[in-house]
């Protein structure tokens, strides 16, 4: 009986030591099942998305700050960073377009306003800005078509 008790105690001690070693180890992943690994991967993916979102909005806010200070080249640099982090953020394209307007780079501005509108079709200001730039460049027919498009949306 004592021998049985001693063996049971030895097995329990060895098993608990094994568990303690595995939970303290970095190699825990080898014991996870596929669904747990997928869950862990999805959490890592969400964490990366959150980090990118945070960095995107920090860059956007810096761009707005530089735009407000009339530092358009710096604003464009930060809007570029923002777009690198979040290429679907319509407001980044819109505000970069406004900075290009201030630097009299209408081709780049039009591109950004078009991209902004394609991402957010409720942003009619993008279309209005495109029409205004065409009008300014004496492309009155193109401006008229865009003004007409704005009216047809409303």
PDB file of C-alpha atoms in Angstrom:
ATOM      1  CA  UNK A   1       0.000   0.000   0.000  1.00  0.00           C
ATOM      2  CA  UNK A   2       2.802   2.404   0.857  1.00  0.00           C
ATOM      3  CA  UNK A   3       4.517   1.507  -2.403  1.00  0.00           C
ATOM      4  CA  UNK A   4       1.334   2.284  -4.384  1.00  0.00           C
ATOM      5  CA  UNK A   5       0.945   5.586  -2.546  1.00  0.00           C
ATOM      6  CA  UNK A   6       4.589   6.485  -3.239  1.00  0.00           C
ATOM      7  CA  UNK A   7       4.228   5.720  -6.975  1.00  0.00           C
ATOM      8  CA  UNK A   8       1.011   7.748  -7.170  1.00  0.00           C
ATOM      9  CA  UNK A   9       2.722  10.648  -5.386  1.00  0.00           C
ATOM     10  CA  UNK A  10       5.712  10.446  -7.746  1.00  0.00           C
ATOM     11  CA  UNK A  11       3.470  10.447 -10.847  1.00  0.00           C
ATOM     12  CA  UNK A  12       1.416  13.381  -9.529  1.00  0.00           C
ATOM     13  CA  UNK A  13       4.554  15.379  -8.736  1.00  0.00           C
ATOM     14  CA  UNK A  14       6.061  14.675 -12.180  1.00  0.00           C
ATOM     15  CA  UNK A  15       2.807  15.592 -13.933  1.00  0.00           C
ATOM     16  CA  UNK A  16       2.392  18.855 -12.004  1.00  0.00           C
ATOM     17  CA  UNK A  17       5.994  19.759 -12.760  1.00  0.00           C
ATOM     18  CA  UNK A  18       5.368  19.078 -16.446  1.00  0.00           C
ATOM     19  CA  UNK A  19       2.285  21.333 -16.430  1.00  0.00           C
ATOM     20  CA  UNK A  20       4.126  24.098 -14.587  1.00  0.00           C
ATOM     21  CA  UNK A  21       6.981  23.900 -17.054  1.00  0.00           C
ATOM     22  CA  UNK A  22       4.652  24.114 -20.049  1.00  0.00           C
ATOM     23  CA  UNK A  23       2.692  27.101 -18.770  1.00  0.00           C
ATOM     24  CA  UNK A  24       5.878  28.994 -17.964  1.00  0.00           C
ATOM     25  CA  UNK A  25       7.334  28.177 -21.352  1.00  0.00           C
ATOM     26  CA  UNK A  26       6.954  30.185 -24.538  1.00  0.00           C
ATOM     27  CA  UNK A  27       6.345  26.966 -26.474  1.00  0.00           C
ATOM     28  CA  UNK A  28       2.719  26.644 -25.291  1.00  0.00           C
ATOM     29  CA  UNK A  29       1.493  26.945 -28.887  1.00  0.00           C
ATOM     30  CA  UNK A  30       2.536  23.391 -29.670  1.00  0.00           C
ATOM     31  CA  UNK A  31      -0.263  22.152 -27.402  1.00  0.00           C
ATOM     32  CA  UNK A  32      -3.017  24.265 -28.988  1.00  0.00           C
ATOM     33  CA  UNK A  33      -5.596  22.753 -31.293  1.00  0.00           C
ATOM     34  CA  UNK A  34      -6.272  24.250 -34.732  1.00  0.00           C
ATOM     35  CA  UNK A  35      -9.274  26.298 -33.638  1.00  0.00           C
ATOM     36  CA  UNK A  36      -7.259  27.782 -30.761  1.00  0.00           C
ATOM     37  CA  UNK A  37      -4.428  28.634 -33.138  1.00  0.00           C
ATOM     38  CA  UNK A  38      -6.883  30.314 -35.545  1.00  0.00           C
ATOM     39  CA  UNK A  39      -8.349  32.271 -32.640  1.00  0.00           C
ATOM     40  CA  UNK A  40      -4.870  33.321 -31.514  1.00  0.00           C
ATOM     41  CA  UNK A  41      -4.038  34.387 -35.090  1.00  0.00           C
ATOM     42  CA  UNK A  42      -7.246  36.393 -35.333  1.00  0.00           C
ATOM     43  CA  UNK A  43      -6.451  38.180 -32.059  1.00  0.00           C
ATOM     44  CA  UNK A  44      -2.977  39.037 -33.369  1.00  0.00           C
ATOM     45  CA  UNK A  45      -4.550  40.288 -36.602  1.00  0.00           C
ATOM     46  CA  UNK A  46      -7.018  42.473 -34.672  1.00  0.00           C
ATOM     47  CA  UNK A  47      -4.201  43.859 -32.540  1.00  0.00           C
ATOM     48  CA  UNK A  48      -2.273  44.771 -35.707  1.00  0.00           C
ATOM     49  CA  UNK A  49      -5.373  46.411 -37.202  1.00  0.00           C
ATOM     50  CA  UNK A  50      -5.909  48.425 -34.031  1.00  0.00           C
ATOM     51  CA  UNK A  51      -2.282  49.534 -34.066  1.00  0.00           C
ATOM     52  CA  UNK A  52      -2.561  50.581 -37.723  1.00  0.00           C
ATOM     53  CA  UNK A  53      -5.830  52.408 -37.028  1.00  0.00           C
ATOM     54  CA  UNK A  54      -4.264  54.309 -34.142  1.00  0.00           C
ATOM     55  CA  UNK A  55      -1.192  55.254 -36.190  1.00  0.00           C
ATOM     56  CA  UNK A  56      -3.418  56.190 -39.118  1.00  0.00           C
ATOM     57  CA  UNK A  57      -5.495  58.586 -37.043  1.00  0.00           C
ATOM     58  CA  UNK A  58      -2.400  60.074 -35.389  1.00  0.00           C
ATOM     59  CA  UNK A  59      -0.949  60.787 -38.846  1.00  0.00           C
ATOM     60  CA  UNK A  60      -4.298  62.214 -39.985  1.00  0.00           C
ATOM     61  CA  UNK A  61      -4.471  64.541 -36.977  1.00  0.00           C
ATOM     62  CA  UNK A  62      -0.900  65.701 -37.628  1.00  0.00           C
ATOM     63  CA  UNK A  63      -1.858  66.383 -41.240  1.00  0.00           C
ATOM     64  CA  UNK A  64      -4.853  68.444 -40.129  1.00  0.00           C
ATOM     65  CA  UNK A  65      -2.633  70.370 -37.732  1.00  0.00           C
ATOM     66  CA  UNK A  66      -0.100  71.180 -40.448  1.00  0.00           C
ATOM     67  CA  UNK A  67      -2.884  72.112 -42.873  1.00  0.00           C
ATOM     68  CA  UNK A  68      -4.330  74.505 -40.289  1.00  0.00           C
ATOM     69  CA  UNK A  69      -0.864  76.036 -39.907  1.00  0.00           C
ATOM     70  CA  UNK A  70      -0.709  76.515 -43.706  1.00  0.00           C
ATOM     71  CA  UNK A  71       2.184  74.027 -43.922  1.00  0.00           C
ATOM     72  CA  UNK A  72       0.759  72.151 -46.886  1.00  0.00           C
ATOM     73  CA  UNK A  73       3.814  70.050 -47.800  1.00  0.00           C
ATOM     74  CA  UNK A  74       4.042  68.719 -44.248  1.00  0.00           C
ATOM     75  CA  UNK A  75       0.296  68.120 -44.248  1.00  0.00           C
ATOM     76  CA  UNK A  76       0.594  66.090 -47.459  1.00  0.00           C
ATOM     77  CA  UNK A  77       3.410  64.048 -45.932  1.00  0.00           C
ATOM     78  CA  UNK A  78       1.217  63.092 -42.968  1.00  0.00           C
ATOM     79  CA  UNK A  79      -1.814  62.408 -45.140  1.00  0.00           C
ATOM     80  CA  UNK A  80       0.439  60.106 -47.205  1.00  0.00           C
ATOM     81  CA  UNK A  81       1.372  58.250 -44.000  1.00  0.00           C
ATOM     82  CA  UNK A  82      -2.294  58.026 -43.080  1.00  0.00           C
ATOM     83  CA  UNK A  83      -3.159  56.551 -46.469  1.00  0.00           C
ATOM     84  CA  UNK A  84      -0.311  54.044 -46.087  1.00  0.00           C
ATOM     85  CA  UNK A  85      -1.902  52.810 -42.855  1.00  0.00           C
ATOM     86  CA  UNK A  86      -5.507  52.983 -44.065  1.00  0.00           C
ATOM     87  CA  UNK A  87      -5.924  53.173 -47.826  1.00  0.00           C
ATOM     88  CA  UNK A  88      -9.725  53.238 -47.473  1.00  0.00           C
ATOM     89  CA  UNK A  89      -9.947  56.384 -45.327  1.00  0.00           C
ATOM     90  CA  UNK A  90     -11.799  58.828 -47.583  1.00  0.00           C
ATOM     91  CA  UNK A  91     -11.087  61.873 -45.411  1.00  0.00           C
ATOM     92  CA  UNK A  92      -7.332  61.419 -45.809  1.00  0.00           C
ATOM     93  CA  UNK A  93      -7.668  61.647 -49.600  1.00  0.00           C
ATOM     94  CA  UNK A  94     -10.069  64.565 -49.294  1.00  0.00           C
ATOM     95  CA  UNK A  95      -7.763  66.580 -47.059  1.00  0.00           C
ATOM     96  CA  UNK A  96      -4.676  65.736 -49.090  1.00  0.00           C
ATOM     97  CA  UNK A  97      -6.637  66.969 -52.120  1.00  0.00           C
ATOM     98  CA  UNK A  98      -7.345  70.245 -50.321  1.00  0.00           C
ATOM     99  CA  UNK A  99      -3.620  70.621 -49.603  1.00  0.00           C
ATOM    100  CA  UNK A 100      -2.841  70.026 -53.272  1.00  0.00           C
ATOM    101  CA  UNK A 101      -5.370  72.716 -54.187  1.00  0.00           C
ATOM    102  CA  UNK A 102      -3.514  75.163 -51.948  1.00  0.00           C
ATOM    103  CA  UNK A 103      -0.264  74.243 -53.727  1.00  0.00           C
ATOM    104  CA  UNK A 104      -2.038  74.715 -57.096  1.00  0.00           C
ATOM    105  CA  UNK A 105      -1.521  71.081 -58.093  1.00  0.00           C
ATOM    106  CA  UNK A 106      -4.963  70.538 -59.560  1.00  0.00           C
ATOM    107  CA  UNK A 107      -4.262  67.183 -61.269  1.00  0.00           C
ATOM    108  CA  UNK A 108      -3.218  65.596 -57.966  1.00  0.00           C
ATOM    109  CA  UNK A 109      -6.075  67.298 -56.166  1.00  0.00           C
ATOM    110  CA  UNK A 110      -8.638  65.984 -58.651  1.00  0.00           C
ATOM    111  CA  UNK A 111      -7.255  62.469 -58.288  1.00  0.00           C
ATOM    112  CA  UNK A 112      -7.598  62.651 -54.511  1.00  0.00           C
ATOM    113  CA  UNK A 113     -11.108  64.105 -54.626  1.00  0.00           C
ATOM    114  CA  UNK A 114     -12.168  61.357 -57.051  1.00  0.00           C
ATOM    115  CA  UNK A 115     -10.683  58.706 -54.766  1.00  0.00           C
ATOM    116  CA  UNK A 116     -12.363  60.288 -51.751  1.00  0.00           C
ATOM    117  CA  UNK A 117     -15.749  60.250 -53.486  1.00  0.00           C
ATOM    118  CA  UNK A 118     -15.272  56.652 -54.641  1.00  0.00           C
ATOM    119  CA  UNK A 119     -14.719  55.637 -51.009  1.00  0.00           C
ATOM    120  CA  UNK A 120     -17.511  57.805 -49.586  1.00  0.00           C
ATOM    121  CA  UNK A 121     -20.238  58.665 -52.062  1.00  0.00           C
ATOM    122  CA  UNK A 122     -21.977  60.859 -49.489  1.00  0.00           C
ATOM    123  CA  UNK A 123     -19.082  63.330 -49.645  1.00  0.00           C
ATOM    124  CA  UNK A 124     -20.492  65.615 -52.326  1.00  0.00           C
ATOM    125  CA  UNK A 125     -17.910  68.244 -51.412  1.00  0.00           C
ATOM    126  CA  UNK A 126     -15.357  66.089 -53.253  1.00  0.00           C
ATOM    127  CA  UNK A 127     -17.383  66.361 -56.455  1.00  0.00           C
ATOM    128  CA  UNK A 128     -17.926  70.072 -55.948  1.00  0.00           C
ATOM    129  CA  UNK A 129     -14.167  70.573 -55.528  1.00  0.00           C
ATOM    130  CA  UNK A 130     -13.489  68.629 -58.745  1.00  0.00           C
ATOM    131  CA  UNK A 131     -16.028  70.750 -60.640  1.00  0.00           C
ATOM    132  CA  UNK A 132     -14.516  73.935 -59.221  1.00  0.00           C
ATOM    133  CA  UNK A 133     -11.032  72.880 -60.307  1.00  0.00           C
ATOM    134  CA  UNK A 134     -12.279  72.083 -63.831  1.00  0.00           C
ATOM    135  CA  UNK A 135     -14.007  75.465 -63.974  1.00  0.00           C
ATOM    136  CA  UNK A 136     -10.817  77.156 -62.779  1.00  0.00           C
ATOM    137  CA  UNK A 137      -8.871  75.348 -65.541  1.00  0.00           C
ATOM    138  CA  UNK A 138     -11.438  76.563 -68.136  1.00  0.00           C
ATOM    139  CA  UNK A 139     -12.837  73.044 -68.604  1.00  0.00           C
ATOM    140  CA  UNK A 140     -16.382  74.287 -68.308  1.00  0.00           C
ATOM    141  CA  UNK A 141     -18.013  71.295 -70.006  1.00  0.00           C
ATOM    142  CA  UNK A 142     -16.410  68.889 -67.526  1.00  0.00           C
ATOM    143  CA  UNK A 143     -17.339  71.177 -64.649  1.00  0.00           C
ATOM    144  CA  UNK A 144     -20.935  71.338 -65.876  1.00  0.00           C
ATOM    145  CA  UNK A 145     -21.169  67.520 -66.053  1.00  0.00           C
ATOM    146  CA  UNK A 146     -19.984  67.199 -62.470  1.00  0.00           C
ATOM    147  CA  UNK A 147     -22.309  69.927 -61.202  1.00  0.00           C
ATOM    148  CA  UNK A 148     -25.127  68.083 -62.965  1.00  0.00           C
ATOM    149  CA  UNK A 149     -24.066  64.842 -61.286  1.00  0.00           C
ATOM    150  CA  UNK A 150     -24.190  66.554 -57.882  1.00  0.00           C
ATOM    151  CA  UNK A 151     -27.732  67.765 -58.572  1.00  0.00           C
ATOM    152  CA  UNK A 152     -28.841  64.322 -59.719  1.00  0.00           C
ATOM    153  CA  UNK A 153     -27.554  62.746 -56.491  1.00  0.00           C
ATOM    154  CA  UNK A 154     -29.572  65.124 -54.353  1.00  0.00           C
TER     155      UNK A 154
END
